[in-house]
């Protein structure tokens, strides 16, 4: 089990980035507000985005938040189909984030209600599965969709 794509929402803007298992595929796979390969030169949500391509199977996107939060950034790294997201900044920048990252301050796995702590990773994943009532953030709807539960990995920790 792995993360194939990530959607980052800042304000009303969404940047979705997807990895590719094809070693010969050097194309960028990203969408800005659902527009495939939208113009990154104009930035995202008012912040500049830098794209690095060290090889055909590695790619990096850096959202530079320094104009509002000095020294802060969001880095999305791709290695083939695998996606990693790194948040560089402190609680003043990311302290109000919610979702699969857990509580920024404590690392606790909090349910949608913001107070129930979960200890089972599979249960935590199911808790944060996108619901039909929530706004669309990915460019395409992929299987499985609620009420069908997510496919469980053999080891929920990876």
PDB file of C-alpha atoms in Angstrom:
ATOM      1  CA  UNK A   1       0.000   0.000   0.000  1.00  0.00           C
ATOM      2  CA  UNK A   2       1.298   3.449  -0.860  1.00  0.00           C
ATOM      3  CA  UNK A   3       0.202   7.002  -1.615  1.00  0.00           C
ATOM      4  CA  UNK A   4      -0.011   7.589  -5.367  1.00  0.00           C
ATOM      5  CA  UNK A   5      -1.201  11.179  -5.382  1.00  0.00           C
ATOM      6  CA  UNK A   6      -1.693  14.076  -3.028  1.00  0.00           C
ATOM      7  CA  UNK A   7      -3.973  17.108  -3.132  1.00  0.00           C
ATOM      8  CA  UNK A   8      -2.978  20.235  -1.237  1.00  0.00           C
ATOM      9  CA  UNK A   9      -5.640  22.855  -0.661  1.00  0.00           C
ATOM     10  CA  UNK A  10      -4.726  26.392   0.367  1.00  0.00           C
ATOM     11  CA  UNK A  11      -7.677  28.761   0.481  1.00  0.00           C
ATOM     12  CA  UNK A  12      -9.775  27.994  -2.592  1.00  0.00           C
ATOM     13  CA  UNK A  13      -6.913  26.601  -4.665  1.00  0.00           C
ATOM     14  CA  UNK A  14      -5.988  22.926  -5.071  1.00  0.00           C
ATOM     15  CA  UNK A  15      -2.705  21.486  -6.315  1.00  0.00           C
ATOM     16  CA  UNK A  16      -2.810  17.765  -7.031  1.00  0.00           C
ATOM     17  CA  UNK A  17       0.421  15.879  -7.755  1.00  0.00           C
ATOM     18  CA  UNK A  18       0.658  12.249  -8.890  1.00  0.00           C
ATOM     19  CA  UNK A  19       3.534   9.799  -9.177  1.00  0.00           C
ATOM     20  CA  UNK A  20       4.065   7.400 -12.076  1.00  0.00           C
ATOM     21  CA  UNK A  21       5.279   3.792 -11.995  1.00  0.00           C
ATOM     22  CA  UNK A  22       6.517   4.088 -15.607  1.00  0.00           C
ATOM     23  CA  UNK A  23      10.302   4.594 -15.404  1.00  0.00           C
ATOM     24  CA  UNK A  24      10.305   6.063 -18.929  1.00  0.00           C
ATOM     25  CA  UNK A  25       7.607   8.618 -18.056  1.00  0.00           C
ATOM     26  CA  UNK A  26       9.410  11.908 -17.438  1.00  0.00           C
ATOM     27  CA  UNK A  27       6.222  13.967 -17.763  1.00  0.00           C
ATOM     28  CA  UNK A  28       4.924  16.007 -14.853  1.00  0.00           C
ATOM     29  CA  UNK A  29       1.572  14.793 -13.535  1.00  0.00           C
ATOM     30  CA  UNK A  30      -0.084  17.642 -11.694  1.00  0.00           C
ATOM     31  CA  UNK A  31      -3.303  19.625 -11.765  1.00  0.00           C
ATOM     32  CA  UNK A  32      -3.960  23.146 -10.536  1.00  0.00           C
ATOM     33  CA  UNK A  33      -7.656  23.578  -9.782  1.00  0.00           C
ATOM     34  CA  UNK A  34      -8.327  20.499 -11.972  1.00  0.00           C
ATOM     35  CA  UNK A  35      -6.387  21.916 -14.952  1.00  0.00           C
ATOM     36  CA  UNK A  36      -3.791  19.376 -16.059  1.00  0.00           C
ATOM     37  CA  UNK A  37      -0.308  20.881 -16.053  1.00  0.00           C
ATOM     38  CA  UNK A  38      -1.660  24.324 -15.207  1.00  0.00           C
ATOM     39  CA  UNK A  39       0.817  27.198 -15.218  1.00  0.00           C
ATOM     40  CA  UNK A  40       3.131  26.751 -12.227  1.00  0.00           C
ATOM     41  CA  UNK A  41       5.073  29.865 -13.234  1.00  0.00           C
ATOM     42  CA  UNK A  42       2.256  31.986 -11.808  1.00  0.00           C
ATOM     43  CA  UNK A  43       2.443  30.055  -8.524  1.00  0.00           C
ATOM     44  CA  UNK A  44      -0.214  28.341  -6.463  1.00  0.00           C
ATOM     45  CA  UNK A  45      -2.572  30.061  -4.003  1.00  0.00           C
ATOM     46  CA  UNK A  46      -0.399  33.174  -4.168  1.00  0.00           C
ATOM     47  CA  UNK A  47       2.830  31.287  -3.401  1.00  0.00           C
ATOM     48  CA  UNK A  48       5.680  30.470  -5.813  1.00  0.00           C
ATOM     49  CA  UNK A  49       6.211  26.823  -6.767  1.00  0.00           C
ATOM     50  CA  UNK A  50       9.559  25.444  -7.847  1.00  0.00           C
ATOM     51  CA  UNK A  51       9.784  22.157  -9.713  1.00  0.00           C
ATOM     52  CA  UNK A  52      12.982  20.097  -9.725  1.00  0.00           C
ATOM     53  CA  UNK A  53      13.640  17.059 -11.934  1.00  0.00           C
ATOM     54  CA  UNK A  54      16.885  15.344 -10.870  1.00  0.00           C
ATOM     55  CA  UNK A  55      16.084  12.261 -13.007  1.00  0.00           C
ATOM     56  CA  UNK A  56      13.255  10.765 -15.051  1.00  0.00           C
ATOM     57  CA  UNK A  57      11.873   8.923 -12.011  1.00  0.00           C
ATOM     58  CA  UNK A  58      12.451  11.614  -9.354  1.00  0.00           C
ATOM     59  CA  UNK A  59      10.627  14.921  -9.140  1.00  0.00           C
ATOM     60  CA  UNK A  60      10.193  17.537  -6.454  1.00  0.00           C
ATOM     61  CA  UNK A  61       7.716  20.392  -6.014  1.00  0.00           C
ATOM     62  CA  UNK A  62       8.434  23.099  -3.452  1.00  0.00           C
ATOM     63  CA  UNK A  63       5.634  25.471  -2.441  1.00  0.00           C
ATOM     64  CA  UNK A  64       7.457  28.432  -0.909  1.00  0.00           C
ATOM     65  CA  UNK A  65       5.317  29.965   1.848  1.00  0.00           C
ATOM     66  CA  UNK A  66       8.028  32.469   2.886  1.00  0.00           C
ATOM     67  CA  UNK A  67       6.111  35.545   1.710  1.00  0.00           C
ATOM     68  CA  UNK A  68       3.601  34.970   4.504  1.00  0.00           C
ATOM     69  CA  UNK A  69       5.476  32.537   6.781  1.00  0.00           C
ATOM     70  CA  UNK A  70       9.258  33.161   6.692  1.00  0.00           C
ATOM     71  CA  UNK A  71      11.236  29.983   6.066  1.00  0.00           C
ATOM     72  CA  UNK A  72       8.142  27.782   5.632  1.00  0.00           C
ATOM     73  CA  UNK A  73       7.431  25.481   2.709  1.00  0.00           C
ATOM     74  CA  UNK A  74       5.580  22.379   1.600  1.00  0.00           C
ATOM     75  CA  UNK A  75       7.722  19.899  -0.322  1.00  0.00           C
ATOM     76  CA  UNK A  76       6.222  17.099  -2.417  1.00  0.00           C
ATOM     77  CA  UNK A  77       8.760  14.488  -3.486  1.00  0.00           C
ATOM     78  CA  UNK A  78       8.071  11.797  -6.066  1.00  0.00           C
ATOM     79  CA  UNK A  79      10.046   8.623  -6.554  1.00  0.00           C
ATOM     80  CA  UNK A  80       8.370   6.770  -9.397  1.00  0.00           C
ATOM     81  CA  UNK A  81       4.793   6.160  -8.152  1.00  0.00           C
ATOM     82  CA  UNK A  82       5.572   6.941  -4.506  1.00  0.00           C
ATOM     83  CA  UNK A  83       4.676  10.329  -3.035  1.00  0.00           C
ATOM     84  CA  UNK A  84       6.102  11.976   0.080  1.00  0.00           C
ATOM     85  CA  UNK A  85       4.947  15.270   1.572  1.00  0.00           C
ATOM     86  CA  UNK A  86       7.136  17.239   3.954  1.00  0.00           C
ATOM     87  CA  UNK A  87       5.993  20.309   5.896  1.00  0.00           C
ATOM     88  CA  UNK A  88       8.746  22.753   6.815  1.00  0.00           C
ATOM     89  CA  UNK A  89       7.461  25.209   9.383  1.00  0.00           C
ATOM     90  CA  UNK A  90       6.263  25.430  12.938  1.00  0.00           C
ATOM     91  CA  UNK A  91       2.945  25.398  14.730  1.00  0.00           C
ATOM     92  CA  UNK A  92       2.167  28.982  13.667  1.00  0.00           C
ATOM     93  CA  UNK A  93       2.105  27.780  10.046  1.00  0.00           C
ATOM     94  CA  UNK A  94       0.639  24.260  10.245  1.00  0.00           C
ATOM     95  CA  UNK A  95      -0.926  24.129  13.717  1.00  0.00           C
ATOM     96  CA  UNK A  96      -4.501  24.182  12.384  1.00  0.00           C
ATOM     97  CA  UNK A  97      -4.141  21.438   9.770  1.00  0.00           C
ATOM     98  CA  UNK A  98      -6.509  18.468   9.995  1.00  0.00           C
ATOM     99  CA  UNK A  99      -6.768  15.039   8.407  1.00  0.00           C
ATOM    100  CA  UNK A 100      -4.478  12.097   7.857  1.00  0.00           C
ATOM    101  CA  UNK A 101      -1.465  13.965   9.218  1.00  0.00           C
ATOM    102  CA  UNK A 102      -2.897  13.795  12.707  1.00  0.00           C
ATOM    103  CA  UNK A 103      -2.630  16.634  15.202  1.00  0.00           C
ATOM    104  CA  UNK A 104       0.356  18.799  14.269  1.00  0.00           C
ATOM    105  CA  UNK A 105       1.165  19.703  17.879  1.00  0.00           C
ATOM    106  CA  UNK A 106       0.905  16.258  19.482  1.00  0.00           C
ATOM    107  CA  UNK A 107       1.011  13.729  16.659  1.00  0.00           C
ATOM    108  CA  UNK A 108      -2.204  12.165  17.987  1.00  0.00           C
ATOM    109  CA  UNK A 109      -4.435  10.480  15.434  1.00  0.00           C
ATOM    110  CA  UNK A 110      -7.607  12.507  15.867  1.00  0.00           C
ATOM    111  CA  UNK A 111     -10.999  11.619  14.422  1.00  0.00           C
ATOM    112  CA  UNK A 112     -13.028  14.130  12.408  1.00  0.00           C
ATOM    113  CA  UNK A 113     -14.581  15.486  15.613  1.00  0.00           C
ATOM    114  CA  UNK A 114     -11.130  16.829  16.560  1.00  0.00           C
ATOM    115  CA  UNK A 115     -11.081  15.228  20.011  1.00  0.00           C
ATOM    116  CA  UNK A 116     -11.479  11.432  19.748  1.00  0.00           C
ATOM    117  CA  UNK A 117      -8.040   9.827  19.659  1.00  0.00           C
ATOM    118  CA  UNK A 118      -7.712   6.682  17.547  1.00  0.00           C
ATOM    119  CA  UNK A 119      -4.938   4.131  17.981  1.00  0.00           C
ATOM    120  CA  UNK A 120      -5.715   1.742  15.118  1.00  0.00           C
ATOM    121  CA  UNK A 121      -4.227   2.942  11.805  1.00  0.00           C
ATOM    122  CA  UNK A 122      -6.849   1.158   9.659  1.00  0.00           C
ATOM    123  CA  UNK A 123      -9.667   2.697  11.696  1.00  0.00           C
ATOM    124  CA  UNK A 124      -7.974   6.106  11.416  1.00  0.00           C
ATOM    125  CA  UNK A 125      -7.767   5.770   7.613  1.00  0.00           C
ATOM    126  CA  UNK A 126     -11.438   4.808   7.389  1.00  0.00           C
ATOM    127  CA  UNK A 127     -12.332   7.786   9.589  1.00  0.00           C
ATOM    128  CA  UNK A 128     -10.773  10.195   7.087  1.00  0.00           C
ATOM    129  CA  UNK A 129     -12.083   8.566   3.896  1.00  0.00           C
ATOM    130  CA  UNK A 130     -13.584  11.241   1.649  1.00  0.00           C
ATOM    131  CA  UNK A 131     -17.349  11.401   2.014  1.00  0.00           C
ATOM    132  CA  UNK A 132     -19.845  12.132  -0.787  1.00  0.00           C
ATOM    133  CA  UNK A 133     -20.925  15.300   1.035  1.00  0.00           C
ATOM    134  CA  UNK A 134     -17.399  16.770   0.902  1.00  0.00           C
ATOM    135  CA  UNK A 135     -16.061  18.943  -1.908  1.00  0.00           C
ATOM    136  CA  UNK A 136     -14.081  17.235  -4.646  1.00  0.00           C
ATOM    137  CA  UNK A 137     -10.321  17.806  -4.307  1.00  0.00           C
ATOM    138  CA  UNK A 138      -8.860  15.223  -6.716  1.00  0.00           C
ATOM    139  CA  UNK A 139      -9.238  15.589 -10.496  1.00  0.00           C
ATOM    140  CA  UNK A 140     -10.822  12.151 -10.864  1.00  0.00           C
ATOM    141  CA  UNK A 141     -12.891   9.920  -8.656  1.00  0.00           C
ATOM    142  CA  UNK A 142     -11.077   6.645  -7.964  1.00  0.00           C
ATOM    143  CA  UNK A 143     -12.241   3.316  -6.556  1.00  0.00           C
ATOM    144  CA  UNK A 144     -13.191   2.653  -3.785  1.00  0.00           C
ATOM    145  CA  UNK A 145     -15.682   5.340  -2.833  1.00  0.00           C
ATOM    146  CA  UNK A 146     -17.649   5.631   0.387  1.00  0.00           C
ATOM    147  CA  UNK A 147     -19.659   3.709   1.629  1.00  0.00           C
ATOM    148  CA  UNK A 148     -17.226   1.053   0.321  1.00  0.00           C
ATOM    149  CA  UNK A 149     -14.222   1.177   2.662  1.00  0.00           C
ATOM    150  CA  UNK A 150     -10.651   1.750   1.559  1.00  0.00           C
ATOM    151  CA  UNK A 151      -8.535  -1.272   0.634  1.00  0.00           C
ATOM    152  CA  UNK A 152      -6.471  -2.253   3.664  1.00  0.00           C
ATOM    153  CA  UNK A 153      -2.735  -2.963   3.379  1.00  0.00           C
ATOM    154  CA  UNK A 154      -1.371  -6.099   4.992  1.00  0.00           C
ATOM    155  CA  UNK A 155       0.512  -3.884   7.456  1.00  0.00           C
ATOM    156  CA  UNK A 156      -1.266  -0.538   8.106  1.00  0.00           C
ATOM    157  CA  UNK A 157       2.051   1.070   9.075  1.00  0.00           C
ATOM    158  CA  UNK A 158       3.411   0.514   5.590  1.00  0.00           C
TER     159      UNK A 158
END
